[in-house]
Amino acid sequence: RGTPAARRANITQFSAGQSRFSLNAQAPAKIGLLRAFLEMDFYGAGSTVHLRHAFGQAGPVTAGYTWSTLMDLTSLPPTVAFTAPSGAIFAPHGIIRWSIPLKKGVDLALALEAPRDDVTPTAPTDVTILSWPDAVATLRLASGTKVHVQFGAILRRVGVDHLNGVNEEVIG
């Protein structure tokens, strides 16, 4: 796998790990674009099939599994790496998103997203509580295609259900 020992042993390996397959179907409609999108790759343990995206779109509404509304995909620098650059939020979620163009160069997106289990309980017997979907909003201000700024906010309720019967939940 690219190690000096493997090169000396004349070992060659092939992998489908960085292959992507996608299906994209689109059609115009009175409410806007109708779209169905499915994308998979083999990037992961043992080159197993990994679902990247599976969503439908009807005009301004997107529903399914895709990148979080908080992500600003156009701000990511180009890289040769298959994965995201350090510090990027590459988090696909189950979502329902409504994208609203307010005026030229000003876009608002509102979404409900499946919450992430990113609260670490203090004891292994504790269970993370994710009782509400995350509410996400982004506002994008753009000047042409080269310059923009995007603001995002998330409202979520998370907590921990302790083995002793005490539940702790917060909204933030």
mmCIF file of C-alpha atoms in Angstrom:
data_model
loop_
_atom_site.group_PDB
_atom_site.id
_atom_site.type_symbol
_atom_site.label_atom_id
_atom_site.label_comp_id
_atom_site.label_asym_id
_atom_site.label_seq_id
_atom_site.Cartn_x
_atom_site.Cartn_y
_atom_site.Cartn_z
ATOM 1 C CA ARG A 1 0.000 0.000 0.000
ATOM 2 C CA GLY A 2 2.629 2.513 -0.962
ATOM 3 C CA THR A 3 5.068 1.711 1.836
ATOM 4 C CA PRO A 4 8.791 1.373 1.043
ATOM 5 C CA ALA A 5 8.618 -2.330 1.956
ATOM 6 C CA ALA A 6 5.709 -2.886 -0.462
ATOM 7 C CA ARG A 7 7.571 -1.085 -3.261
ATOM 8 C CA ARG A 8 10.655 -3.242 -2.706
ATOM 9 C CA ALA A 9 8.499 -6.380 -2.830
ATOM 10 C CA ASN A 10 6.961 -5.308 -6.185
ATOM 11 C CA ILE A 11 3.422 -5.421 -4.802
ATOM 12 C CA THR A 12 0.663 -3.712 -6.776
ATOM 13 C CA GLN A 13 -2.816 -3.204 -5.386
ATOM 14 C CA PHE A 14 -5.956 -1.759 -6.904
ATOM 15 C CA SER A 15 -8.909 -0.311 -5.011
ATOM 16 C CA ALA A 16 -12.305 1.120 -5.836
ATOM 17 C CA GLY A 17 -12.097 3.149 -2.609
ATOM 18 C CA GLN A 18 -12.211 6.540 -4.277
ATOM 19 C CA SER A 19 -14.762 5.680 -6.971
ATOM 20 C CA ARG A 20 -18.113 7.436 -6.953
ATOM 21 C CA PHE A 21 -21.310 6.411 -8.658
ATOM 22 C CA SER A 22 -24.268 8.726 -8.970
ATOM 23 C CA LEU A 23 -27.677 8.856 -10.574
ATOM 24 C CA ASN A 24 -29.264 12.220 -11.236
ATOM 25 C CA ALA A 25 -32.721 12.664 -12.751
ATOM 26 C CA GLN A 26 -34.105 16.148 -13.430
ATOM 27 C CA ALA A 27 -37.193 17.614 -15.028
ATOM 28 C CA PRO A 28 -38.647 21.122 -15.183
ATOM 29 C CA ALA A 29 -42.010 21.706 -13.481
ATOM 30 C CA LYS A 30 -44.272 24.632 -12.606
ATOM 31 C CA ILE A 31 -42.899 24.759 -9.037
ATOM 32 C CA GLY A 32 -39.289 24.654 -10.280
ATOM 33 C CA LEU A 33 -36.819 21.886 -10.867
ATOM 34 C CA LEU A 34 -37.832 18.325 -9.963
ATOM 35 C CA ARG A 35 -34.754 16.298 -9.087
ATOM 36 C CA ALA A 36 -33.843 12.901 -7.647
ATOM 37 C CA PHE A 37 -30.198 12.269 -6.737
ATOM 38 C CA LEU A 38 -28.376 9.198 -5.441
ATOM 39 C CA GLU A 39 -24.610 8.957 -4.914
ATOM 40 C CA MET A 40 -22.436 6.176 -3.460
ATOM 41 C CA ASP A 41 -18.745 5.462 -3.089
ATOM 42 C CA PHE A 42 -16.521 2.701 -1.720
ATOM 43 C CA TYR A 43 -14.565 4.918 0.662
ATOM 44 C CA GLY A 44 -14.492 3.243 4.065
ATOM 45 C CA ALA A 45 -13.568 0.073 5.859
ATOM 46 C CA GLY A 46 -13.034 -2.808 3.485
ATOM 47 C CA SER A 47 -14.175 -0.844 0.412
ATOM 48 C CA THR A 48 -17.816 -1.318 1.398
ATOM 49 C CA VAL A 49 -20.567 0.668 -0.301
ATOM 50 C CA HIS A 50 -21.048 4.021 1.420
ATOM 51 C CA LEU A 51 -24.140 6.166 0.811
ATOM 52 C CA ARG A 52 -23.137 9.794 0.246
ATOM 53 C CA HIS A 53 -26.429 11.346 -0.897
ATOM 54 C CA ALA A 54 -30.026 10.264 -1.462
ATOM 55 C CA PHE A 55 -32.458 13.140 -1.817
ATOM 56 C CA GLY A 56 -35.313 14.558 -3.807
ATOM 57 C CA GLN A 57 -35.937 18.159 -4.733
ATOM 58 C CA ALA A 58 -39.131 19.892 -5.775
ATOM 59 C CA GLY A 59 -38.514 23.558 -6.499
ATOM 60 C CA PRO A 60 -37.291 25.198 -3.288
ATOM 61 C CA VAL A 61 -37.777 22.102 -1.098
ATOM 62 C CA THR A 62 -35.117 19.411 -0.650
ATOM 63 C CA ALA A 63 -35.713 16.267 1.426
ATOM 64 C CA GLY A 64 -33.528 13.251 2.042
ATOM 65 C CA TYR A 65 -29.924 12.587 3.023
ATOM 66 C CA THR A 66 -27.335 15.181 1.999
ATOM 67 C CA TRP A 67 -24.989 17.862 3.333
ATOM 68 C CA SER A 68 -26.089 19.903 6.323
ATOM 69 C CA THR A 69 -27.610 23.299 5.624
ATOM 70 C CA LEU A 70 -24.793 24.808 7.715
ATOM 71 C CA MET A 71 -22.224 23.787 5.115
ATOM 72 C CA ASP A 72 -20.928 26.387 2.691
ATOM 73 C CA LEU A 73 -19.680 24.151 -0.121
ATOM 74 C CA THR A 74 -18.457 27.038 -2.280
ATOM 75 C CA SER A 75 -16.050 28.207 0.423
ATOM 76 C CA LEU A 76 -14.023 24.980 0.390
ATOM 77 C CA PRO A 77 -10.601 25.249 -1.277
ATOM 78 C CA PRO A 78 -9.777 22.869 -4.106
ATOM 79 C CA THR A 79 -7.649 19.953 -2.907
ATOM 80 C CA VAL A 80 -6.297 16.718 -4.339
ATOM 81 C CA ALA A 81 -7.414 14.843 -1.222
ATOM 82 C CA PHE A 82 -10.513 12.666 -1.515
ATOM 83 C CA THR A 83 -11.658 13.809 1.918
ATOM 84 C CA ALA A 84 -12.468 17.352 3.051
ATOM 85 C CA PRO A 85 -9.777 19.802 4.094
ATOM 86 C CA SER A 86 -9.117 20.074 7.832
ATOM 87 C CA GLY A 87 -11.755 22.065 9.687
ATOM 88 C CA ALA A 88 -14.479 21.630 7.044
ATOM 89 C CA ILE A 89 -17.954 20.613 8.174
ATOM 90 C CA PHE A 90 -18.634 17.597 6.003
ATOM 91 C CA ALA A 91 -21.697 16.248 7.742
ATOM 92 C CA PRO A 92 -24.502 14.611 5.785
ATOM 93 C CA HIS A 93 -27.853 14.524 7.581
ATOM 94 C CA GLY A 94 -31.409 13.513 7.019
ATOM 95 C CA ILE A 95 -32.944 16.882 6.119
ATOM 96 C CA ILE A 96 -35.979 18.810 4.993
ATOM 97 C CA ARG A 97 -34.778 22.162 3.608
ATOM 98 C CA TRP A 98 -36.592 25.145 2.160
ATOM 99 C CA SER A 99 -34.381 27.494 0.110
ATOM 100 C CA ILE A 100 -35.744 31.010 -0.347
ATOM 101 C CA PRO A 101 -34.213 33.606 -2.677
ATOM 102 C CA LEU A 102 -35.061 36.906 -0.969
ATOM 103 C CA LYS A 103 -33.609 39.171 -3.658
ATOM 104 C CA LYS A 104 -30.651 39.169 -6.032
ATOM 105 C CA GLY A 105 -27.614 37.985 -4.088
ATOM 106 C CA VAL A 106 -29.546 37.247 -0.853
ATOM 107 C CA ASP A 107 -30.656 33.695 -0.099
ATOM 108 C CA LEU A 108 -32.194 32.189 3.023
ATOM 109 C CA ALA A 109 -32.344 28.473 3.804
ATOM 110 C CA LEU A 110 -34.414 26.963 6.624
ATOM 111 C CA ALA A 111 -34.142 23.298 7.548
ATOM 112 C CA LEU A 112 -35.008 20.568 9.984
ATOM 113 C CA GLU A 113 -32.155 18.076 10.234
ATOM 114 C CA ALA A 114 -31.620 14.759 11.979
ATOM 115 C CA PRO A 115 -29.618 15.514 15.121
ATOM 116 C CA ARG A 116 -26.082 14.181 15.511
ATOM 117 C CA ASP A 117 -25.044 12.082 18.485
ATOM 118 C CA ASP A 118 -22.157 14.399 19.373
ATOM 119 C CA VAL A 119 -22.716 14.682 23.131
ATOM 120 C CA THR A 120 -20.303 12.464 25.065
ATOM 121 C CA PRO A 121 -21.937 10.971 28.172
ATOM 122 C CA THR A 122 -19.763 10.840 31.293
ATOM 123 C CA ALA A 123 -20.422 7.141 31.944
ATOM 124 C CA PRO A 124 -20.573 4.278 29.438
ATOM 125 C CA THR A 125 -24.066 3.363 30.653
ATOM 126 C CA ASP A 126 -25.469 6.848 29.918
ATOM 127 C CA VAL A 127 -27.519 7.388 26.757
ATOM 128 C CA THR A 128 -27.572 10.519 24.616
ATOM 129 C CA ILE A 129 -31.024 12.084 24.247
ATOM 130 C CA LEU A 130 -31.848 13.582 20.854
ATOM 131 C CA SER A 131 -35.546 14.348 21.198
ATOM 132 C CA TRP A 132 -35.906 17.136 18.616
ATOM 133 C CA PRO A 133 -34.627 17.638 15.097
ATOM 134 C CA ASP A 134 -32.043 20.382 14.706
ATOM 135 C CA ALA A 135 -33.479 23.646 13.354
ATOM 136 C CA VAL A 136 -30.951 25.255 11.002
ATOM 137 C CA ALA A 137 -30.987 28.605 9.194
ATOM 138 C CA THR A 138 -28.432 30.150 6.852
ATOM 139 C CA LEU A 139 -28.340 33.551 5.202
ATOM 140 C CA ARG A 140 -26.033 33.983 2.213
ATOM 141 C CA LEU A 141 -25.082 37.384 0.849
ATOM 142 C CA ALA A 142 -23.333 37.276 -2.530
ATOM 143 C CA SER A 143 -21.835 39.815 -4.879
ATOM 144 C CA GLY A 144 -21.498 38.053 -8.208
ATOM 145 C CA THR A 145 -20.081 34.533 -8.287
ATOM 146 C CA LYS A 146 -16.716 35.171 -6.612
ATOM 147 C CA VAL A 147 -17.529 36.956 -3.324
ATOM 148 C CA HIS A 148 -20.003 35.914 -0.640
ATOM 149 C CA VAL A 149 -20.485 35.609 3.097
ATOM 150 C CA GLN A 150 -22.725 33.070 4.782
ATOM 151 C CA PHE A 151 -24.158 33.202 8.299
ATOM 152 C CA GLY A 152 -25.594 30.132 9.947
ATOM 153 C CA ALA A 153 -27.396 29.249 13.157
ATOM 154 C CA ILE A 154 -28.568 26.019 14.714
ATOM 155 C CA LEU A 155 -31.114 25.469 17.463
ATOM 156 C CA ARG A 156 -30.996 22.069 19.100
ATOM 157 C CA ARG A 157 -32.071 20.188 22.168
ATOM 158 C CA VAL A 158 -29.619 17.602 23.444
ATOM 159 C CA GLY A 159 -29.106 15.771 26.694
ATOM 160 C CA VAL A 160 -28.050 12.688 28.568
ATOM 161 C CA ASP A 161 -30.188 10.007 30.198
ATOM 162 C CA HIS A 162 -28.140 8.744 33.142
ATOM 163 C CA LEU A 163 -28.379 5.203 34.482
ATOM 164 C CA ASN A 164 -29.475 6.586 37.871
ATOM 165 C CA GLY A 165 -32.711 7.875 36.278
ATOM 166 C CA VAL A 166 -31.677 11.541 36.102
ATOM 167 C CA ASN A 167 -32.174 13.202 32.725
ATOM 168 C CA GLU A 168 -30.315 16.344 31.719
ATOM 169 C CA GLU A 169 -31.435 18.253 28.627
ATOM 170 C CA VAL A 170 -30.592 21.702 27.337
ATOM 171 C CA ILE A 171 -31.682 23.879 24.431
ATOM 172 C CA GLY A 172 -28.980 25.880 22.737
#
